[in-house]
PDB file of C-alpha atoms in Angstrom:
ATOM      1  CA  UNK A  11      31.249 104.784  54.318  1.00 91.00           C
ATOM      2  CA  UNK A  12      30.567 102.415  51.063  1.00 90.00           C
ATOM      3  CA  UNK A  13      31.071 105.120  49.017  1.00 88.00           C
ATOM      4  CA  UNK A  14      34.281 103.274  48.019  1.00 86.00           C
ATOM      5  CA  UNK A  15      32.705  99.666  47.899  1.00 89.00           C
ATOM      6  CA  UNK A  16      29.364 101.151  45.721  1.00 86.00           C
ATOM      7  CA  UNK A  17      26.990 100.299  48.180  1.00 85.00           C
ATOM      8  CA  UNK A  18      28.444  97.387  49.606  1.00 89.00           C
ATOM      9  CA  UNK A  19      30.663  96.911  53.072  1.00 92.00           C
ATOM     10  CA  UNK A  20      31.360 100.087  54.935  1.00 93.00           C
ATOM     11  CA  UNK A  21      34.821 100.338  55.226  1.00 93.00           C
ATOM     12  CA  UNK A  22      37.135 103.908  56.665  1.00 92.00           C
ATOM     13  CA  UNK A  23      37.891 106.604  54.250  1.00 91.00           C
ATOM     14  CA  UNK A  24      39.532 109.639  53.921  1.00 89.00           C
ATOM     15  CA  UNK A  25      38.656 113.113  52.179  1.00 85.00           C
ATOM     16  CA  UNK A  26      40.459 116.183  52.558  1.00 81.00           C
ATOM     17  CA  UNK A  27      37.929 119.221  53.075  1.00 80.00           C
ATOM     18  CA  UNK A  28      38.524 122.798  53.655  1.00 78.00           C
ATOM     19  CA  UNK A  29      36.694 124.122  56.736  1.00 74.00           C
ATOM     20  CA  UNK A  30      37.426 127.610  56.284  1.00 69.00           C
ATOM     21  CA  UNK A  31      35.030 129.233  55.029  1.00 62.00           C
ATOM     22  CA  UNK A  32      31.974 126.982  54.054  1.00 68.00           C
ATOM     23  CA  UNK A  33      33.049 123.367  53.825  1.00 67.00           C
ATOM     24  CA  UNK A  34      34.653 122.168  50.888  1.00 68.00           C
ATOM     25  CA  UNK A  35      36.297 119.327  49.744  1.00 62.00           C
ATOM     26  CA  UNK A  36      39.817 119.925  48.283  1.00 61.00           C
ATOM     27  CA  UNK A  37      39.100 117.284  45.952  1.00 61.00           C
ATOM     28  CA  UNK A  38      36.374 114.700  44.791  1.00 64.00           C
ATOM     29  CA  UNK A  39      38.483 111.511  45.775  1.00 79.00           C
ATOM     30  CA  UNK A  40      37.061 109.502  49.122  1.00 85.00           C
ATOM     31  CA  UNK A  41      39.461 106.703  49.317  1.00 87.00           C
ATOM     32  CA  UNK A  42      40.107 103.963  51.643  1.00 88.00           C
ATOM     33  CA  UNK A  43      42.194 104.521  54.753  1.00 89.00           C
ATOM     34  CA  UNK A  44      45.830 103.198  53.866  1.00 88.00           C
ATOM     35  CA  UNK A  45      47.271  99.958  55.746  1.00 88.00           C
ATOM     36  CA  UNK A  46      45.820  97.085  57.408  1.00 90.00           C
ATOM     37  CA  UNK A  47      42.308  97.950  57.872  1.00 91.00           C
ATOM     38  CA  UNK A  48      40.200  97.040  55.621  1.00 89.00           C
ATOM     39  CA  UNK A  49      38.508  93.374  55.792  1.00 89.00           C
ATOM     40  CA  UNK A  50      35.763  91.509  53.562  1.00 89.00           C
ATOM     41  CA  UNK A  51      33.321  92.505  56.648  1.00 90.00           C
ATOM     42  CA  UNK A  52      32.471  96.139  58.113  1.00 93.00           C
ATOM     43  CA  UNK A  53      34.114  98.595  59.345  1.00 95.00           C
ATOM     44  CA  UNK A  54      32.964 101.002  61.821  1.00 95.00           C
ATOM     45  CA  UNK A  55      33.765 103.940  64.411  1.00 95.00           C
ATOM     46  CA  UNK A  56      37.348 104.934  63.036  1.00 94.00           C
ATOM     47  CA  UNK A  57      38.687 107.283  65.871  1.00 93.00           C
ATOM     48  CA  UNK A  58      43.013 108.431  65.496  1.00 90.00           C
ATOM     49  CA  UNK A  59      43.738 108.435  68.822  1.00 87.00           C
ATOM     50  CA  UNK A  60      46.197 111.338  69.779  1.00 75.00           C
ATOM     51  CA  UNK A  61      49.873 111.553  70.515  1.00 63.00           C
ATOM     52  CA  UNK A  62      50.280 110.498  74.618  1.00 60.00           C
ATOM     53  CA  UNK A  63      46.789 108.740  75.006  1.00 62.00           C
ATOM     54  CA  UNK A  64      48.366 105.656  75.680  1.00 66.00           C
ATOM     55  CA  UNK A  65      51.882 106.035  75.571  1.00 57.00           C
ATOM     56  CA  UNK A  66      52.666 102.568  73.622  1.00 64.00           C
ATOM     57  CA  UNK A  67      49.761 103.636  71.030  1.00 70.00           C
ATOM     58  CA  UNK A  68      51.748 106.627  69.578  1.00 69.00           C
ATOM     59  CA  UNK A  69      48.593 107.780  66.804  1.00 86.00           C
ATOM     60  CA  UNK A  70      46.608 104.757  66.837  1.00 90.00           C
ATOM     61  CA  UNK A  71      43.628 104.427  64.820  1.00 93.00           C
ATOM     62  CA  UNK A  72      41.095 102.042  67.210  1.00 94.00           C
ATOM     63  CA  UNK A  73      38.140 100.801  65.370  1.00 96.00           C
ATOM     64  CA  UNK A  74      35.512  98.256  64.917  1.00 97.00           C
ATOM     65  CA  UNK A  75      35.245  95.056  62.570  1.00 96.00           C
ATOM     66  CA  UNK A  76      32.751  92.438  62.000  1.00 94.00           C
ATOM     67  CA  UNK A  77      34.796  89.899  59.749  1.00 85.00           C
ATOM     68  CA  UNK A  78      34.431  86.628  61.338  1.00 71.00           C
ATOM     69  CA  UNK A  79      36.265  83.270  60.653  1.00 63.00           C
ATOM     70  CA  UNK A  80      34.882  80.760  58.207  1.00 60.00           C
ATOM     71  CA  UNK A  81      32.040  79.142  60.218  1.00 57.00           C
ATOM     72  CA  UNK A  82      31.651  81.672  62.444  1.00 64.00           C
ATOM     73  CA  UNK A  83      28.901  84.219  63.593  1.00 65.00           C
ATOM     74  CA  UNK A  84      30.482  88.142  62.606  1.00 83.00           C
ATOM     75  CA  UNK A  85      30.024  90.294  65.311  1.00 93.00           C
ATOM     76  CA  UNK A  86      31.898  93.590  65.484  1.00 96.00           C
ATOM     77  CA  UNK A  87      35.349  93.044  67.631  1.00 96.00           C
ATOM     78  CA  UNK A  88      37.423  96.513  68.463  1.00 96.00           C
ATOM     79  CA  UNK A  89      40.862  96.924  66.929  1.00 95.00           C
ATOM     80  CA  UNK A  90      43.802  98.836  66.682  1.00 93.00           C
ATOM     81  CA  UNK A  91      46.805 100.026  64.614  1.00 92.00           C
ATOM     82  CA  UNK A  92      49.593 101.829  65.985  1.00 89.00           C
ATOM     83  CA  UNK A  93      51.310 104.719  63.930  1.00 89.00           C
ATOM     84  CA  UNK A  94      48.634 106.376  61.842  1.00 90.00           C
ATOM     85  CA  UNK A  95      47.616 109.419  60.189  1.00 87.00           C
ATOM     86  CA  UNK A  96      45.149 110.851  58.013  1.00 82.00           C
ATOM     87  CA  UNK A  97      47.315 111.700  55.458  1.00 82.00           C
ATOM     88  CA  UNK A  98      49.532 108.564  55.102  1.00 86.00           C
ATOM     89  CA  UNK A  99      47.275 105.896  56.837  1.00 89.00           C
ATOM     90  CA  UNK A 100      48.670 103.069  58.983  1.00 90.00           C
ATOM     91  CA  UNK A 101      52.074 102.095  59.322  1.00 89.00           C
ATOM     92  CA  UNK A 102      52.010  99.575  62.030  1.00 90.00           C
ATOM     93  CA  UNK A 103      50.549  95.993  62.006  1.00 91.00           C
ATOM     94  CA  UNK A 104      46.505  95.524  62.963  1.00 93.00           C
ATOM     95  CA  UNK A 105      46.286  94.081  66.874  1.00 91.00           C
ATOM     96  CA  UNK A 106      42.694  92.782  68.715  1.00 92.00           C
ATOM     97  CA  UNK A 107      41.925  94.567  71.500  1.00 94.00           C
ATOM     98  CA  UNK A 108      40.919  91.197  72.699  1.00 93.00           C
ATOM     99  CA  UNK A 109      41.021  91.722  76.339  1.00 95.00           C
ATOM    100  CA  UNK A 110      37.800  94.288  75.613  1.00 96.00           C
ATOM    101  CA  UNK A 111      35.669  91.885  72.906  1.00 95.00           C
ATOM    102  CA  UNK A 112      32.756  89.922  74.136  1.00 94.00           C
ATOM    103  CA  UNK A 113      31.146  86.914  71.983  1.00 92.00           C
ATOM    104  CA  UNK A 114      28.472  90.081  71.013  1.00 94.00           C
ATOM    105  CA  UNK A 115      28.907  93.195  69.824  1.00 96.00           C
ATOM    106  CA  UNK A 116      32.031  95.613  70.903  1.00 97.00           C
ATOM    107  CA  UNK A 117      32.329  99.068  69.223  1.00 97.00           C
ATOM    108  CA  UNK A 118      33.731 102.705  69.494  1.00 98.00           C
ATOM    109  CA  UNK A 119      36.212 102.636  72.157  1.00 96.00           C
ATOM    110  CA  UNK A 120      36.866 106.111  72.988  1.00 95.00           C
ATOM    111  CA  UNK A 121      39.776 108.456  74.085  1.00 92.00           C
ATOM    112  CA  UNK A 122      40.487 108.189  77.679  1.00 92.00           C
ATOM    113  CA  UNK A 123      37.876 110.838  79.896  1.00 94.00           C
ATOM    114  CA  UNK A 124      40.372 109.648  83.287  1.00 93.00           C
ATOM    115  CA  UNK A 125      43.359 108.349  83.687  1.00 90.00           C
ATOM    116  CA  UNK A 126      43.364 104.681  82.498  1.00 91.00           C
ATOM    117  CA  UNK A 127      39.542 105.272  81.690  1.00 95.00           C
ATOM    118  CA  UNK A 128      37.330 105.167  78.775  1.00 96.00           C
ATOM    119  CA  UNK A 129      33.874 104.194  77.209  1.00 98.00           C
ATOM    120  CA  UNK A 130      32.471 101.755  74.950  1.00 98.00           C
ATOM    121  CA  UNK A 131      29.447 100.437  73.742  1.00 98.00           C
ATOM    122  CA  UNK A 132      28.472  96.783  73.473  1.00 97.00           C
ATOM    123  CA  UNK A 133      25.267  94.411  73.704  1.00 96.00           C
ATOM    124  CA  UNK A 134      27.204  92.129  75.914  1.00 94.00           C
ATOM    125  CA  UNK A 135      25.096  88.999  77.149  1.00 86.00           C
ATOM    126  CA  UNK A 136      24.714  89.097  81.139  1.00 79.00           C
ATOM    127  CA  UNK A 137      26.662  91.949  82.139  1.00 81.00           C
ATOM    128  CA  UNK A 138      24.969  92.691  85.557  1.00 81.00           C
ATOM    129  CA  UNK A 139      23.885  96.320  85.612  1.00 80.00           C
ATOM    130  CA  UNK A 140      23.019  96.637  82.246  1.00 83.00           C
ATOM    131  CA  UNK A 141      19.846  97.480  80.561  1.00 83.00           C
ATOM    132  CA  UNK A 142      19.541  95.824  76.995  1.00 78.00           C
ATOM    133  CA  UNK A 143      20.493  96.143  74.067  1.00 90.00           C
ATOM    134  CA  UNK A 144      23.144  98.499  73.456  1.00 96.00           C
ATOM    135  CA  UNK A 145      24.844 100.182  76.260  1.00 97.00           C
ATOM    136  CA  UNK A 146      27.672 102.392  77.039  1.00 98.00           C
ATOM    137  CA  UNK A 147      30.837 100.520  79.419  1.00 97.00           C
ATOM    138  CA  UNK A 148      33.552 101.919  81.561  1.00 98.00           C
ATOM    139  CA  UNK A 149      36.510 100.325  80.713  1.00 97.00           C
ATOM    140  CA  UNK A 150      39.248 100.791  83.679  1.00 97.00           C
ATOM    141  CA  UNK A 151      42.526  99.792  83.700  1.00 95.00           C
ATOM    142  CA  UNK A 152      45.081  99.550  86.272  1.00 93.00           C
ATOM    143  CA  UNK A 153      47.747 102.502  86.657  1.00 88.00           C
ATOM    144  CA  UNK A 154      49.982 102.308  83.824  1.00 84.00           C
ATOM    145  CA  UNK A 155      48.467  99.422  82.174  1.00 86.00           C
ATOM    146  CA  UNK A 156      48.768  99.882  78.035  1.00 83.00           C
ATOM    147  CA  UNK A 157      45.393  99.781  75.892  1.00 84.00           C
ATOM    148  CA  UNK A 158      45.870  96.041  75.013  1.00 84.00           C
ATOM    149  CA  UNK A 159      46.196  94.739  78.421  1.00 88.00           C
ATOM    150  CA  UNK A 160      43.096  93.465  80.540  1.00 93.00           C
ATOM    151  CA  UNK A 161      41.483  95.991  81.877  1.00 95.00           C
ATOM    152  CA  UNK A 162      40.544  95.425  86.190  1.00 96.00           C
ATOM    153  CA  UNK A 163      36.794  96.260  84.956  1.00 96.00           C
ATOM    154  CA  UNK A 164      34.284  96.669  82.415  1.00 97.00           C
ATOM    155  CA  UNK A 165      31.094  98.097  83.566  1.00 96.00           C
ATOM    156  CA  UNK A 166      27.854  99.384  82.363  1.00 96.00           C
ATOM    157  CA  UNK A 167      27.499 103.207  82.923  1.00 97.00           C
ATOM    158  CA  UNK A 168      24.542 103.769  84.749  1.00 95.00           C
ATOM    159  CA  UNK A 169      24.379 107.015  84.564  1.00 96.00           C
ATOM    160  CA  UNK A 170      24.326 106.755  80.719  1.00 97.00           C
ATOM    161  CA  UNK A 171      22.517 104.122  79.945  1.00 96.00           C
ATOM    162  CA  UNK A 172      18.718 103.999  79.401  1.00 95.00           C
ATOM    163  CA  UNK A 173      16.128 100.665  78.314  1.00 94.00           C
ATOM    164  CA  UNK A 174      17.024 101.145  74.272  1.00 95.00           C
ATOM    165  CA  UNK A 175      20.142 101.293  72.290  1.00 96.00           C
ATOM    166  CA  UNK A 176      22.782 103.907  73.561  1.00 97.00           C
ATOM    167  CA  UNK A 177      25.884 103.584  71.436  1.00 97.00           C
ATOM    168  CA  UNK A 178      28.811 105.270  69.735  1.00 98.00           C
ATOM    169  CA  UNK A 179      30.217 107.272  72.707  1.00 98.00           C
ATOM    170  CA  UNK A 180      32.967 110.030  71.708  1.00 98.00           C
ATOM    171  CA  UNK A 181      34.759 111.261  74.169  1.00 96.00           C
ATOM    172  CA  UNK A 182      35.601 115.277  73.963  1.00 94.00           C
ATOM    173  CA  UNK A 183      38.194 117.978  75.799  1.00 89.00           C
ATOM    174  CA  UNK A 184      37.169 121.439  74.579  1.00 87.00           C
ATOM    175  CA  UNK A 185      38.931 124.781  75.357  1.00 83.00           C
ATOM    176  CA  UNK A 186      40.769 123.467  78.985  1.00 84.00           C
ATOM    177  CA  UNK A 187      36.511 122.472  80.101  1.00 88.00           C
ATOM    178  CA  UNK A 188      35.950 119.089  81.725  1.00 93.00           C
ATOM    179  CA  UNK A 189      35.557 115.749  79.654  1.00 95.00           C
ATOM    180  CA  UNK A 190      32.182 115.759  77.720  1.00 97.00           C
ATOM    181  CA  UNK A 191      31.082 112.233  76.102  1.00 98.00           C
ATOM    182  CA  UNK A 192      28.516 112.527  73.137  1.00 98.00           C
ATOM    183  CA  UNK A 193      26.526 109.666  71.888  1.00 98.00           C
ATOM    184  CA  UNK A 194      23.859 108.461  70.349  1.00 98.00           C
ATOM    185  CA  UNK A 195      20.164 107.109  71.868  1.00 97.00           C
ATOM    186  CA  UNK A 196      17.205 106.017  70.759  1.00 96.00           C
ATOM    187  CA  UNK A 197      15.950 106.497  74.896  1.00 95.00           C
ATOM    188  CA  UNK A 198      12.371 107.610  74.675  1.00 93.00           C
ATOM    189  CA  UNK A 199      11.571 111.600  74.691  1.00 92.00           C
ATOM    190  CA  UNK A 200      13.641 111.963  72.272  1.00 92.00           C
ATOM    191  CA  UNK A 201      12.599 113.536  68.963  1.00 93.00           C
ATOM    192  CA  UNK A 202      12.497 110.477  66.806  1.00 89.00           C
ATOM    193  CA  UNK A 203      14.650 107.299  66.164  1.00 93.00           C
ATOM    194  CA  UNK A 204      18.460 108.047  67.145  1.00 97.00           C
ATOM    195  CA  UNK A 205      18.978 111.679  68.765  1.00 97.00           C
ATOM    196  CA  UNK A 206      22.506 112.430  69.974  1.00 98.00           C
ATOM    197  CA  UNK A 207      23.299 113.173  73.576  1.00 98.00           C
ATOM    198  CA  UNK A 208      26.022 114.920  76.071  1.00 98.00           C
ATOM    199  CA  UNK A 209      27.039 114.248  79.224  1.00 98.00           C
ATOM    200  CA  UNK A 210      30.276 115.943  81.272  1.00 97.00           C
ATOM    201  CA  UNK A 211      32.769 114.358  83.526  1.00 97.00           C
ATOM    202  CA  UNK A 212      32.836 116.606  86.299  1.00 95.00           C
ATOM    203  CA  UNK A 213      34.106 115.159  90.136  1.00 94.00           C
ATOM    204  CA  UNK A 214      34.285 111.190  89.271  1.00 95.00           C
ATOM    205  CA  UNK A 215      30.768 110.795  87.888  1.00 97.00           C
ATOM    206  CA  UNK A 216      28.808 111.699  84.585  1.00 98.00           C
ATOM    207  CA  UNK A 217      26.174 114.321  84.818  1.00 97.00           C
ATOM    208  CA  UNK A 218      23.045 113.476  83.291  1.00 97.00           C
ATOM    209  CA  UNK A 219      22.322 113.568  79.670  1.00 97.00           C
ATOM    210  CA  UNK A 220      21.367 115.940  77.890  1.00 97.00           C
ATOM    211  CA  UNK A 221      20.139 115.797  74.050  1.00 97.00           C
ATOM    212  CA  UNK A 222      22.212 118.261  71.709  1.00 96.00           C
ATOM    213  CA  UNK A 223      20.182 120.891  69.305  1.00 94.00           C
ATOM    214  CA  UNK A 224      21.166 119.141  66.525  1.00 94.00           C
ATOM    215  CA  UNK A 225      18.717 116.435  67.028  1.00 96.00           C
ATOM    216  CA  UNK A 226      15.839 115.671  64.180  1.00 95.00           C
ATOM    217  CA  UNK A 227      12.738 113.866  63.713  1.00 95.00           C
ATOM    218  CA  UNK A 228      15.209 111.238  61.974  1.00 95.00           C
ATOM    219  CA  UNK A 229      18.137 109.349  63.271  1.00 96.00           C
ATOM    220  CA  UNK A 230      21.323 111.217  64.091  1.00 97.00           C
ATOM    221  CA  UNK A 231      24.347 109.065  64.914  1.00 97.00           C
ATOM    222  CA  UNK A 232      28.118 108.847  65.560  1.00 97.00           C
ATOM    223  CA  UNK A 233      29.007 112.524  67.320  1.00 97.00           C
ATOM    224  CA  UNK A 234      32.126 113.935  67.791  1.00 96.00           C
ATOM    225  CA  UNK A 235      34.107 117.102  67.797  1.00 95.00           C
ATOM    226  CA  UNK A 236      36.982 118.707  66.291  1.00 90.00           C
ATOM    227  CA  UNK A 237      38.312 121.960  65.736  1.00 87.00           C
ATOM    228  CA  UNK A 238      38.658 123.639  62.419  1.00 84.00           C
ATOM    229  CA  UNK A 239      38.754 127.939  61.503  1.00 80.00           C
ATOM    230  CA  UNK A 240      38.989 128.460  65.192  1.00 84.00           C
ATOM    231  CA  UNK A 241      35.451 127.011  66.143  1.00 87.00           C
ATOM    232  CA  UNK A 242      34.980 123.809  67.678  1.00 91.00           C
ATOM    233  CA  UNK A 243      32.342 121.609  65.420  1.00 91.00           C
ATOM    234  CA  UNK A 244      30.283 119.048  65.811  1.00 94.00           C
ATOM    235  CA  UNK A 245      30.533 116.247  63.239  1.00 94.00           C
ATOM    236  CA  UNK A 246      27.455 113.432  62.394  1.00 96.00           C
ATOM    237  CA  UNK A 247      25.738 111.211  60.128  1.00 96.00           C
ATOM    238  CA  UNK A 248      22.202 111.421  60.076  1.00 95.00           C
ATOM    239  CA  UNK A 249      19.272 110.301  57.501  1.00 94.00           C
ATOM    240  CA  UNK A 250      17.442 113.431  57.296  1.00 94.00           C
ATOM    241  CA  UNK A 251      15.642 114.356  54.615  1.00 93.00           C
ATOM    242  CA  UNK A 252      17.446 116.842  51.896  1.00 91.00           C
ATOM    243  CA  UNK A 253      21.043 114.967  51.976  1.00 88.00           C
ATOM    244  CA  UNK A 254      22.272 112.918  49.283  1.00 87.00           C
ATOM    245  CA  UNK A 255      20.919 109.059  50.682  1.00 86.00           C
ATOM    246  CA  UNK A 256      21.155 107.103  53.186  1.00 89.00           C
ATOM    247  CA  UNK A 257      23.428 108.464  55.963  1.00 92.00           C
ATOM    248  CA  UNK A 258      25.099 111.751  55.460  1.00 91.00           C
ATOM    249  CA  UNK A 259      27.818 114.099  57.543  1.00 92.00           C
ATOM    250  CA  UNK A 260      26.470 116.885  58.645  1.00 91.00           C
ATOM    251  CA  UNK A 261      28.598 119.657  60.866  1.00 90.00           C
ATOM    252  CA  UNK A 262      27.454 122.428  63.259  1.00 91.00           C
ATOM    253  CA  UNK A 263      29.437 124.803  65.334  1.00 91.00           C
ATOM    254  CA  UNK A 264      29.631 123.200  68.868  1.00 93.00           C
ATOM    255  CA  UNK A 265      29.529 125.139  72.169  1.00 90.00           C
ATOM    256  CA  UNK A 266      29.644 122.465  74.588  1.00 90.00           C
ATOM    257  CA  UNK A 267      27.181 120.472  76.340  1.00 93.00           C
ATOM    258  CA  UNK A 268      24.927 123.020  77.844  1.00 85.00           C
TER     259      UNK A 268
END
């Protein structure tokens, strides 16, 4: 957000809210995410990774930052911090997840869908397979390998991908069913600008997308899930008319990809 810069940089937050009954925050204060992750450039795609995703990452926060050395073009680079949490921010010391970054773009690495597996988006230059612009990659490591070690492979997920922007994967596990990875497309037949999209993991390939109900004739963006009250929800920003400006969160009970 840059509710916390007034307008300027976007940079992570944190707000307590109360899920329930209707949402509520517990208090008015969005603050900055404690610790070593905020820069003079932008931050983006925050995700705490859980306990045992990568066994050297205990609670990691992975995310994306576009500060670039005096000189330099920015382009958003993926980074983590080891021992975080909502409540108390980051204790351990900011690494780059070089071995994923790319002189273009590299954003929203997300939790592994596979053993030594995950997804990320990037507009890589010459990356054979893929289809412009944004697309979504299949980062695969060897057995045992830790987050900031080279991966064997990054690919482009054809499956996924279409001829415009598909970004900001999240990967899901929901109530012991397969992996499920939402994101966000502006593919055409969609119902204007960015829609958001699901796909599920399901015997070592990704089914084909499907676009979620939440969809609008504006731009939705950055899915994921969590569970609050008992109900699993689904969590985005979109520019719809009727919120407050700009990008808003918006939340809707979630019931899979279906």
């Amino acid at each position: 957000t840059n509710q916390v810069t007034a307008g300027g940089d976007l940079e992570i937050a944190v707000a307590n809210v109360d899920w329930s009954k209707t949402p509520t925050m517990l208090s008015d204060a969005v603050t900055r995410f404690a610790g070593p992750v905020s820069s003079p450039g932008n931050e983006r795609g925050p995700l705490l990774l859980e306990r045992g995703a990568w066994s050297e990452f205990a609670n990691a926060l992975v995310f994306a930052s576009d500060v670039a050395p005096e000189g330099q073009a920015a382009s958003f680079d993926l980074y983590a911090v080891p021992d975080c949490d909502a409540y108390n921010g980051c204790q351990g010391a900011l690494m780059s997840l070089s071995h994923l970054n790319s002189p273009d773009n590299d954003l929203y690495l997300t939790a592994p869908f596979a053993p030594g597996r995950a997804l990320m988006s990037s507009d890589r230059a010459g990356a054979a397979g893929a289809l412009g612009g944004y697309d979504l990659y299949d980062v695969q490591w060897a057995a045992g390998a830790a987050m900031n070690e080279a991966p064997q492979a990054i690919t482009p997920v054809t499956a996924l991908n279409s001829a415009s922007d598909d970004e900001a994967p999240y990967v899901a596990v929901v109530d012991g069913l397969p992996p499920t990875v939402l994101f966000a497309s502006a593919r055409a037949g969609g119902q204007g600008g960015y829609d958001l999209y699901c796909a599920t993991w399901r015997d070592g390939a990704w089914s084909a997308p499907r676009a979620l109900p939440a969809n609008s004739a504006s731009d939705e963006y950055r899915p994921s899930v969590f569970r609050a009250a008992d109900k699993n929800f689904l969590l985005f920003s979109s520019n719809r008319p009727g919120g407050k400006g700009g990008y808003d969160l918006y939340a809707v009970e979630y019931r899979g990809c279906r």
